[in-house]
Amino acid sequence: MKTLYLCGVGNGEGIRLALTVNRVCSRWARIVLLDDDPTKHGTVKMGLEVAGPISDLAKADPSCAEVVNLVTRTTDGRANVQLKIAQYGVPFTSLIHPDVDLFGTDVASDVTIYQNASIGAEASVGASSVVLIGAVVGHGSRIGQGCVIAPNAVINARVTLAECSYVGSNASILPA
């Protein structure tokens, strides 16, 4: 079994999502938290210790490790952390809550989709995108790479979001 590295531990919901996914389908033997804020090192989040900075990925064996970027505060910050993580060669993986129905969708292999999110039929979610708790991506919508859809936001049917778009909490995006 592999080790999962979670980068950016300010997002407790992301840690909870990883623990939930692992509890349901036992994907990882270990989950390791990494964050570049030295004041967080050695602290415990949801029963897991923050082991060190993201540069600790240099010690990971890419053949038996996976990584998820939990940064969601801004799309620029998320993109910067994504680039930093990528330099270590550890493959990105998806975190998708087990109750999310993806039948008839096109979801990239490194997305994060939280509980109570809804992805409509024939919708697509681009690589490195995040759909947070309770967000809705309507049928036929196209979510670009690196987007963040905040809690309870609604992307109505057949809407296309450009790369690195951020849709705030409770916002609704309607087709033109």
JSON list of C-alpha atoms in Angstrom, two decimals:
[
{"chain": "A", "resi": 1, "resn": "MET", "atom": "CA", "xyz": [0.00, 0.00, 0.00]},
{"chain": "A", "resi": 2, "resn": "LYS", "atom": "CA", "xyz": [1.05, 3.55, -0.65]},
{"chain": "A", "resi": 3, "resn": "THR", "atom": "CA", "xyz": [1.67, 6.63, 1.45]},
{"chain": "A", "resi": 4, "resn": "LEU", "atom": "CA", "xyz": [-0.53, 9.70, 0.87]},
{"chain": "A", "resi": 5, "resn": "TYR", "atom": "CA", "xyz": [1.05, 13.11, 1.38]},
{"chain": "A", "resi": 6, "resn": "LEU", "atom": "CA", "xyz": [-1.36, 15.98, 2.06]},
{"chain": "A", "resi": 7, "resn": "CYS", "atom": "CA", "xyz": [0.18, 19.39, 1.38]},
{"chain": "A", "resi": 8, "resn": "GLY", "atom": "CA", "xyz": [-1.22, 22.53, 2.99]},
{"chain": "A", "resi": 9, "resn": "VAL", "atom": "CA", "xyz": [-2.77, 21.57, 6.32]},
{"chain": "A", "resi": 10, "resn": "GLY", "atom": "CA", "xyz": [-4.80, 24.73, 6.92]},
{"chain": "A", "resi": 11, "resn": "ASN", "atom": "CA", "xyz": [-7.69, 22.86, 5.29]},
{"chain": "A", "resi": 12, "resn": "GLY", "atom": "CA", "xyz": [-9.04, 20.55, 7.99]},
{"chain": "A", "resi": 13, "resn": "GLU", "atom": "CA", "xyz": [-11.91, 19.46, 5.74]},
{"chain": "A", "resi": 14, "resn": "GLY", "atom": "CA", "xyz": [-9.36, 18.14, 3.23]},
{"chain": "A", "resi": 15, "resn": "ILE", "atom": "CA", "xyz": [-7.69, 16.08, 5.94]},
{"chain": "A", "resi": 16, "resn": "ARG", "atom": "CA", "xyz": [-11.09, 14.75, 7.01]},
{"chain": "A", "resi": 17, "resn": "LEU", "atom": "CA", "xyz": [-11.89, 13.90, 3.38]},
{"chain": "A", "resi": 18, "resn": "ALA", "atom": "CA", "xyz": [-8.65, 11.88, 3.02]},
{"chain": "A", "resi": 19, "resn": "LEU", "atom": "CA", "xyz": [-9.34, 10.01, 6.26]},
{"chain": "A", "resi": 20, "resn": "THR", "atom": "CA", "xyz": [-12.91, 9.27, 5.12]},
{"chain": "A", "resi": 21, "resn": "VAL", "atom": "CA", "xyz": [-11.79, 8.01, 1.70]},
{"chain": "A", "resi": 22, "resn": "ASN", "atom": "CA", "xyz": [-9.17, 5.80, 3.35]},
{"chain": "A", "resi": 23, "resn": "ARG", "atom": "CA", "xyz": [-11.64, 4.47, 5.92]},
{"chain": "A", "resi": 24, "resn": "VAL", "atom": "CA", "xyz": [-14.04, 3.43, 3.16]},
{"chain": "A", "resi": 25, "resn": "CYS", "atom": "CA", "xyz": [-11.56, 1.89, 0.71]},
{"chain": "A", "resi": 26, "resn": "SER", "atom": "CA", "xyz": [-8.14, 1.51, 2.47]},
{"chain": "A", "resi": 27, "resn": "ARG", "atom": "CA", "xyz": [-6.05, 3.13, -0.26]},
{"chain": "A", "resi": 28, "resn": "TRP", "atom": "CA", "xyz": [-3.08, 4.22, 1.86]},
{"chain": "A", "resi": 29, "resn": "ALA", "atom": "CA", "xyz": [-1.02, 2.56, 4.60]},
{"chain": "A", "resi": 30, "resn": "ARG", "atom": "CA", "xyz": [-0.05, 6.01, 5.89]},
{"chain": "A", "resi": 31, "resn": "ILE", "atom": "CA", "xyz": [-1.21, 9.60, 5.53]},
{"chain": "A", "resi": 32, "resn": "VAL", "atom": "CA", "xyz": [1.47, 12.25, 6.07]},
{"chain": "A", "resi": 33, "resn": "LEU", "atom": "CA", "xyz": [0.77, 15.97, 6.53]},
{"chain": "A", "resi": 34, "resn": "LEU", "atom": "CA", "xyz": [3.21, 18.54, 5.09]},
{"chain": "A", "resi": 35, "resn": "ASP", "atom": "CA", "xyz": [3.11, 22.32, 5.36]},
{"chain": "A", "resi": 36, "resn": "ASP", "atom": "CA", "xyz": [5.67, 25.06, 4.74]},
{"chain": "A", "resi": 37, "resn": "ASP", "atom": "CA", "xyz": [4.66, 26.97, 7.90]},
{"chain": "A", "resi": 38, "resn": "PRO", "atom": "CA", "xyz": [7.26, 25.90, 10.50]},
{"chain": "A", "resi": 39, "resn": "THR", "atom": "CA", "xyz": [4.91, 26.80, 13.37]},
{"chain": "A", "resi": 40, "resn": "LYS", "atom": "CA", "xyz": [2.67, 23.90, 12.28]},
{"chain": "A", "resi": 41, "resn": "HIS", "atom": "CA", "xyz": [5.45, 21.28, 12.28]},
{"chain": "A", "resi": 42, "resn": "GLY", "atom": "CA", "xyz": [4.96, 18.78, 15.09]},
{"chain": "A", "resi": 43, "resn": "THR", "atom": "CA", "xyz": [1.34, 19.82, 15.68]},
{"chain": "A", "resi": 44, "resn": "VAL", "atom": "CA", "xyz": [-1.48, 17.32, 15.32]},
{"chain": "A", "resi": 45, "resn": "LYS", "atom": "CA", "xyz": [-4.45, 17.76, 12.98]},
{"chain": "A", "resi": 46, "resn": "MET", "atom": "CA", "xyz": [-7.28, 15.24, 13.15]},
{"chain": "A", "resi": 47, "resn": "GLY", "atom": "CA", "xyz": [-4.97, 12.69, 14.75]},
{"chain": "A", "resi": 48, "resn": "LEU", "atom": "CA", "xyz": [-2.14, 13.15, 12.22]},
{"chain": "A", "resi": 49, "resn": "GLU", "atom": "CA", "xyz": [1.14, 14.93, 12.93]},
{"chain": "A", "resi": 50, "resn": "VAL", "atom": "CA", "xyz": [2.38, 17.67, 10.61]},
{"chain": "A", "resi": 51, "resn": "ALA", "atom": "CA", "xyz": [5.69, 16.00, 9.67]},
{"chain": "A", "resi": 52, "resn": "GLY", "atom": "CA", "xyz": [7.49, 18.90, 8.02]},
{"chain": "A", "resi": 53, "resn": "PRO", "atom": "CA", "xyz": [7.69, 21.12, 4.92]},
{"chain": "A", "resi": 54, "resn": "ILE", "atom": "CA", "xyz": [6.57, 20.24, 1.41]},
{"chain": "A", "resi": 55, "resn": "SER", "atom": "CA", "xyz": [10.25, 19.78, 0.50]},
{"chain": "A", "resi": 56, "resn": "ASP", "atom": "CA", "xyz": [10.11, 16.52, 2.52]},
{"chain": "A", "resi": 57, "resn": "LEU", "atom": "CA", "xyz": [8.54, 15.07, -0.64]},
{"chain": "A", "resi": 58, "resn": "ALA", "atom": "CA", "xyz": [12.13, 14.78, -1.88]},
{"chain": "A", "resi": 59, "resn": "LYS", "atom": "CA", "xyz": [12.48, 11.79, 0.50]},
{"chain": "A", "resi": 60, "resn": "ALA", "atom": "CA", "xyz": [9.37, 10.04, -0.86]},
{"chain": "A", "resi": 61, "resn": "ASP", "atom": "CA", "xyz": [9.55, 7.10, -3.25]},
{"chain": "A", "resi": 62, "resn": "PRO", "atom": "CA", "xyz": [7.28, 8.09, -6.18]},
{"chain": "A", "resi": 63, "resn": "SER", "atom": "CA", "xyz": [6.53, 4.42, -6.90]},
{"chain": "A", "resi": 64, "resn": "CYS", "atom": "CA", "xyz": [4.76, 4.00, -3.55]},
{"chain": "A", "resi": 65, "resn": "ALA", "atom": "CA", "xyz": [3.52, 7.51, -2.78]},
{"chain": "A", "resi": 66, "resn": "GLU", "atom": "CA", "xyz": [0.75, 9.86, -3.90]},
{"chain": "A", "resi": 67, "resn": "VAL", "atom": "CA", "xyz": [0.14, 13.52, -3.13]},
{"chain": "A", "resi": 68, "resn": "VAL", "atom": "CA", "xyz": [-2.83, 15.90, -2.85]},
{"chain": "A", "resi": 69, "resn": "ASN", "atom": "CA", "xyz": [-2.65, 19.70, -2.80]},
{"chain": "A", "resi": 70, "resn": "LEU", "atom": "CA", "xyz": [-5.13, 20.92, -0.16]},
{"chain": "A", "resi": 71, "resn": "VAL", "atom": "CA", "xyz": [-4.54, 24.66, -0.75]},
{"chain": "A", "resi": 72, "resn": "THR", "atom": "CA", "xyz": [-7.83, 26.35, -1.69]},
{"chain": "A", "resi": 73, "resn": "ARG", "atom": "CA", "xyz": [-7.61, 29.92, -0.39]},
{"chain": "A", "resi": 74, "resn": "THR", "atom": "CA", "xyz": [-6.68, 31.39, -3.79]},
{"chain": "A", "resi": 75, "resn": "THR", "atom": "CA", "xyz": [-6.16, 29.86, -7.23]},
{"chain": "A", "resi": 76, "resn": "ASP", "atom": "CA", "xyz": [-2.75, 31.59, -7.52]},
{"chain": "A", "resi": 77, "resn": "GLY", "atom": "CA", "xyz": [-1.65, 30.11, -4.19]},
{"chain": "A", "resi": 78, "resn": "ARG", "atom": "CA", "xyz": [-2.98, 26.72, -5.24]},
{"chain": "A", "resi": 79, "resn": "ALA", "atom": "CA", "xyz": [-1.14, 26.88, -8.58]},
{"chain": "A", "resi": 80, "resn": "ASN", "atom": "CA", "xyz": [2.13, 27.87, -6.88]},
{"chain": "A", "resi": 81, "resn": "VAL", "atom": "CA", "xyz": [1.91, 24.96, -4.43]},
{"chain": "A", "resi": 82, "resn": "GLN", "atom": "CA", "xyz": [0.96, 22.63, -7.30]},
{"chain": "A", "resi": 83, "resn": "LEU", "atom": "CA", "xyz": [4.16, 23.60, -9.16]},
{"chain": "A", "resi": 84, "resn": "LYS", "atom": "CA", "xyz": [6.25, 23.20, -6.02]},
{"chain": "A", "resi": 85, "resn": "ILE", "atom": "CA", "xyz": [4.84, 19.72, -5.35]},
{"chain": "A", "resi": 86, "resn": "ALA", "atom": "CA", "xyz": [5.28, 18.63, -8.99]},
{"chain": "A", "resi": 87, "resn": "GLN", "atom": "CA", "xyz": [9.05, 19.18, -8.89]},
{"chain": "A", "resi": 88, "resn": "TYR", "atom": "CA", "xyz": [9.44, 16.19, -6.54]},
{"chain": "A", "resi": 89, "resn": "GLY", "atom": "CA", "xyz": [7.93, 13.70, -9.00]},
{"chain": "A", "resi": 90, "resn": "VAL", "atom": "CA", "xyz": [5.38, 12.22, -6.60]},
{"chain": "A", "resi": 91, "resn": "PRO", "atom": "CA", "xyz": [2.19, 11.56, -8.59]},
{"chain": "A", "resi": 92, "resn": "PHE", "atom": "CA", "xyz": [-0.92, 13.57, -7.81]},
{"chain": "A", "resi": 93, "resn": "THR", "atom": "CA", "xyz": [-4.08, 11.63, -6.96]},
{"chain": "A", "resi": 94, "resn": "SER", "atom": "CA", "xyz": [-7.75, 12.48, -6.58]},
{"chain": "A", "resi": 95, "resn": "LEU", "atom": "CA", "xyz": [-9.66, 12.74, -3.33]},
{"chain": "A", "resi": 96, "resn": "ILE", "atom": "CA", "xyz": [-13.34, 12.21, -4.04]},
{"chain": "A", "resi": 97, "resn": "HIS", "atom": "CA", "xyz": [-15.87, 11.62, -1.29]},
{"chain": "A", "resi": 98, "resn": "PRO", "atom": "CA", "xyz": [-17.30, 8.11, -1.68]},
{"chain": "A", "resi": 99, "resn": "ASP", "atom": "CA", "xyz": [-20.89, 9.41, -1.80]},
{"chain": "A", "resi": 100, "resn": "VAL", "atom": "CA", "xyz": [-20.30, 11.67, -4.83]},
{"chain": "A", "resi": 101, "resn": "ASP", "atom": "CA", "xyz": [-21.94, 10.24, -7.97]},
{"chain": "A", "resi": 102, "resn": "LEU", "atom": "CA", "xyz": [-19.64, 10.63, -10.98]},
{"chain": "A", "resi": 103, "resn": "PHE", "atom": "CA", "xyz": [-21.60, 8.43, -13.39]},
{"chain": "A", "resi": 104, "resn": "GLY", "atom": "CA", "xyz": [-21.71, 10.09, -16.82]},
{"chain": "A", "resi": 105, "resn": "THR", "atom": "CA", "xyz": [-19.10, 12.74, -15.95]},
{"chain": "A", "resi": 106, "resn": "ASP", "atom": "CA", "xyz": [-15.57, 13.48, -17.15]},
{"chain": "A", "resi": 107, "resn": "VAL", "atom": "CA", "xyz": [-13.39, 14.13, -14.10]},
{"chain": "A", "resi": 108, "resn": "ALA", "atom": "CA", "xyz": [-9.60, 14.52, -14.32]},
{"chain": "A", "resi": 109, "resn": "SER", "atom": "CA", "xyz": [-7.39, 12.12, -12.38]},
{"chain": "A", "resi": 110, "resn": "ASP", "atom": "CA", "xyz": [-6.16, 14.68, -9.84]},
{"chain": "A", "resi": 111, "resn": "VAL", "atom": "CA", "xyz": [-9.22, 16.53, -8.55]},
{"chain": "A", "resi": 112, "resn": "THR", "atom": "CA", "xyz": [-10.66, 16.94, -5.08]},
{"chain": "A", "resi": 113, "resn": "ILE", "atom": "CA", "xyz": [-14.41, 16.68, -4.60]},
{"chain": "A", "resi": 114, "resn": "TYR", "atom": "CA", "xyz": [-15.90, 16.99, -1.12]},
{"chain": "A", "resi": 115, "resn": "GLN", "atom": "CA", "xyz": [-19.00, 15.50, 0.49]},
{"chain": "A", "resi": 116, "resn": "ASN", "atom": "CA", "xyz": [-22.40, 16.70, -0.60]},
{"chain": "A", "resi": 117, "resn": "ALA", "atom": "CA", "xyz": [-21.01, 18.07, -3.87]},
{"chain": "A", "resi": 118, "resn": "SER", "atom": "CA", "xyz": [-22.98, 17.32, -7.01]},
{"chain": "A", "resi": 119, "resn": "ILE", "atom": "CA", "xyz": [-21.46, 16.86, -10.45]},
{"chain": "A", "resi": 120, "resn": "GLY", "atom": "CA", "xyz": [-24.14, 16.76, -13.15]},
{"chain": "A", "resi": 121, "resn": "ALA", "atom": "CA", "xyz": [-24.29, 14.39, -16.09]},
{"chain": "A", "resi": 122, "resn": "GLU", "atom": "CA", "xyz": [-21.92, 15.22, -18.95]},
{"chain": "A", "resi": 123, "resn": "ALA", "atom": "CA", "xyz": [-20.09, 17.79, -16.79]},
{"chain": "A", "resi": 124, "resn": "SER", "atom": "CA", "xyz": [-16.30, 17.88, -16.78]},
{"chain": "A", "resi": 125, "resn": "VAL", "atom": "CA", "xyz": [-13.91, 18.92, -14.03]},
{"chain": "A", "resi": 126, "resn": "GLY", "atom": "CA", "xyz": [-10.36, 19.83, -15.07]},
{"chain": "A", "resi": 127, "resn": "ALA", "atom": "CA", "xyz": [-7.11, 18.70, -13.50]},
{"chain": "A", "resi": 128, "resn": "SER", "atom": "CA", "xyz": [-6.13, 20.17, -10.14]},
{"chain": "A", "resi": 129, "resn": "SER", "atom": "CA", "xyz": [-9.62, 21.58, -9.56]},
{"chain": "A", "resi": 130, "resn": "VAL", "atom": "CA", "xyz": [-11.50, 21.46, -6.28]},
{"chain": "A", "resi": 131, "resn": "VAL", "atom": "CA", "xyz": [-15.27, 21.23, -5.73]},
{"chain": "A", "resi": 132, "resn": "LEU", "atom": "CA", "xyz": [-15.89, 21.96, -2.05]},
{"chain": "A", "resi": 133, "resn": "ILE", "atom": "CA", "xyz": [-18.67, 20.88, 0.31]},
{"chain": "A", "resi": 134, "resn": "GLY", "atom": "CA", "xyz": [-22.16, 21.24, -1.10]},
{"chain": "A", "resi": 135, "resn": "ALA", "atom": "CA", "xyz": [-21.10, 22.84, -4.39]},
{"chain": "A", "resi": 136, "resn": "VAL", "atom": "CA", "xyz": [-23.04, 22.01, -7.55]},
{"chain": "A", "resi": 137, "resn": "VAL", "atom": "CA", "xyz": [-21.59, 21.66, -11.04]},
{"chain": "A", "resi": 138, "resn": "GLY", "atom": "CA", "xyz": [-24.59, 21.55, -13.37]},
{"chain": "A", "resi": 139, "resn": "HIS", "atom": "CA", "xyz": [-25.04, 19.12, -16.25]},
{"chain": "A", "resi": 140, "resn": "GLY", "atom": "CA", "xyz": [-22.94, 19.83, -19.29]},
{"chain": "A", "resi": 141, "resn": "SER", "atom": "CA", "xyz": [-20.74, 22.36, -17.45]},
{"chain": "A", "resi": 142, "resn": "ARG", "atom": "CA", "xyz": [-17.02, 22.59, -18.13]},
{"chain": "A", "resi": 143, "resn": "ILE", "atom": "CA", "xyz": [-14.74, 23.42, -15.20]},
{"chain": "A", "resi": 144, "resn": "GLY", "atom": "CA", "xyz": [-11.24, 24.42, -16.32]},
{"chain": "A", "resi": 145, "resn": "GLN", "atom": "CA", "xyz": [-7.96, 23.29, -14.84]},
{"chain": "A", "resi": 146, "resn": "GLY", "atom": "CA", "xyz": [-7.01, 24.62, -11.39]},
{"chain": "A", "resi": 147, "resn": "CYS", "atom": "CA", "xyz": [-10.45, 25.99, -10.49]},
{"chain": "A", "resi": 148, "resn": "VAL", "atom": "CA", "xyz": [-11.85, 26.25, -6.96]},
{"chain": "A", "resi": 149, "resn": "ILE", "atom": "CA", "xyz": [-15.61, 25.98, -6.47]},
{"chain": "A", "resi": 150, "resn": "ALA", "atom": "CA", "xyz": [-16.25, 27.12, -2.88]},
{"chain": "A", "resi": 151, "resn": "PRO", "atom": "CA", "xyz": [-18.84, 25.64, -0.49]},
{"chain": "A", "resi": 152, "resn": "ASN", "atom": "CA", "xyz": [-22.43, 25.74, -1.73]},
{"chain": "A", "resi": 153, "resn": "ALA", "atom": "CA", "xyz": [-21.58, 27.55, -4.97]},
{"chain": "A", "resi": 154, "resn": "VAL", "atom": "CA", "xyz": [-23.72, 26.63, -7.97]},
{"chain": "A", "resi": 155, "resn": "ILE", "atom": "CA", "xyz": [-22.39, 26.40, -11.50]},
{"chain": "A", "resi": 156, "resn": "ASN", "atom": "CA", "xyz": [-25.57, 26.19, -13.54]},
{"chain": "A", "resi": 157, "resn": "ALA", "atom": "CA", "xyz": [-26.06, 23.89, -16.51]},
{"chain": "A", "resi": 158, "resn": "ARG", "atom": "CA", "xyz": [-23.79, 24.30, -19.54]},
{"chain": "A", "resi": 159, "resn": "VAL", "atom": "CA", "xyz": [-21.54, 26.95, -17.96]},
{"chain": "A", "resi": 160, "resn": "THR", "atom": "CA", "xyz": [-17.84, 26.98, -18.86]},
{"chain": "A", "resi": 161, "resn": "LEU", "atom": "CA", "xyz": [-15.30, 28.25, -16.33]},
{"chain": "A", "resi": 162, "resn": "ALA", "atom": "CA", "xyz": [-11.89, 29.35, -17.54]},
{"chain": "A", "resi": 163, "resn": "GLU", "atom": "CA", "xyz": [-8.71, 27.89, -16.09]},
{"chain": "A", "resi": 164, "resn": "CYS", "atom": "CA", "xyz": [-7.90, 28.98, -12.50]},
{"chain": "A", "resi": 165, "resn": "SER", "atom": "CA", "xyz": [-11.35, 30.49, -11.84]},
{"chain": "A", "resi": 166, "resn": "TYR", "atom": "CA", "xyz": [-12.46, 30.89, -8.23]},
{"chain": "A", "resi": 167, "resn": "VAL", "atom": "CA", "xyz": [-16.19, 30.81, -7.47]},
{"chain": "A", "resi": 168, "resn": "GLY", "atom": "CA", "xyz": [-16.98, 32.02, -3.94]},
{"chain": "A", "resi": 169, "resn": "SER", "atom": "CA", "xyz": [-19.25, 30.47, -1.33]},
{"chain": "A", "resi": 170, "resn": "ASN", "atom": "CA", "xyz": [-22.96, 30.53, -2.15]},
{"chain": "A", "resi": 171, "resn": "ALA", "atom": "CA", "xyz": [-22.36, 32.19, -5.55]},
{"chain": "A", "resi": 172, "resn": "SER", "atom": "CA", "xyz": [-24.40, 31.17, -8.58]},
{"chain": "A", "resi": 173, "resn": "ILE", "atom": "CA", "xyz": [-22.97, 31.26, -12.08]},
{"chain": "A", "resi": 174, "resn": "LEU", "atom": "CA", "xyz": [-25.63, 31.25, -14.79]},
{"chain": "A", "resi": 175, "resn": "PRO", "atom": "CA", "xyz": [-25.15, 30.62, -18.52]},
{"chain": "A", "resi": 176, "resn": "ALA", "atom": "CA", "xyz": [-24.78, 33.65, -20.76]}
]
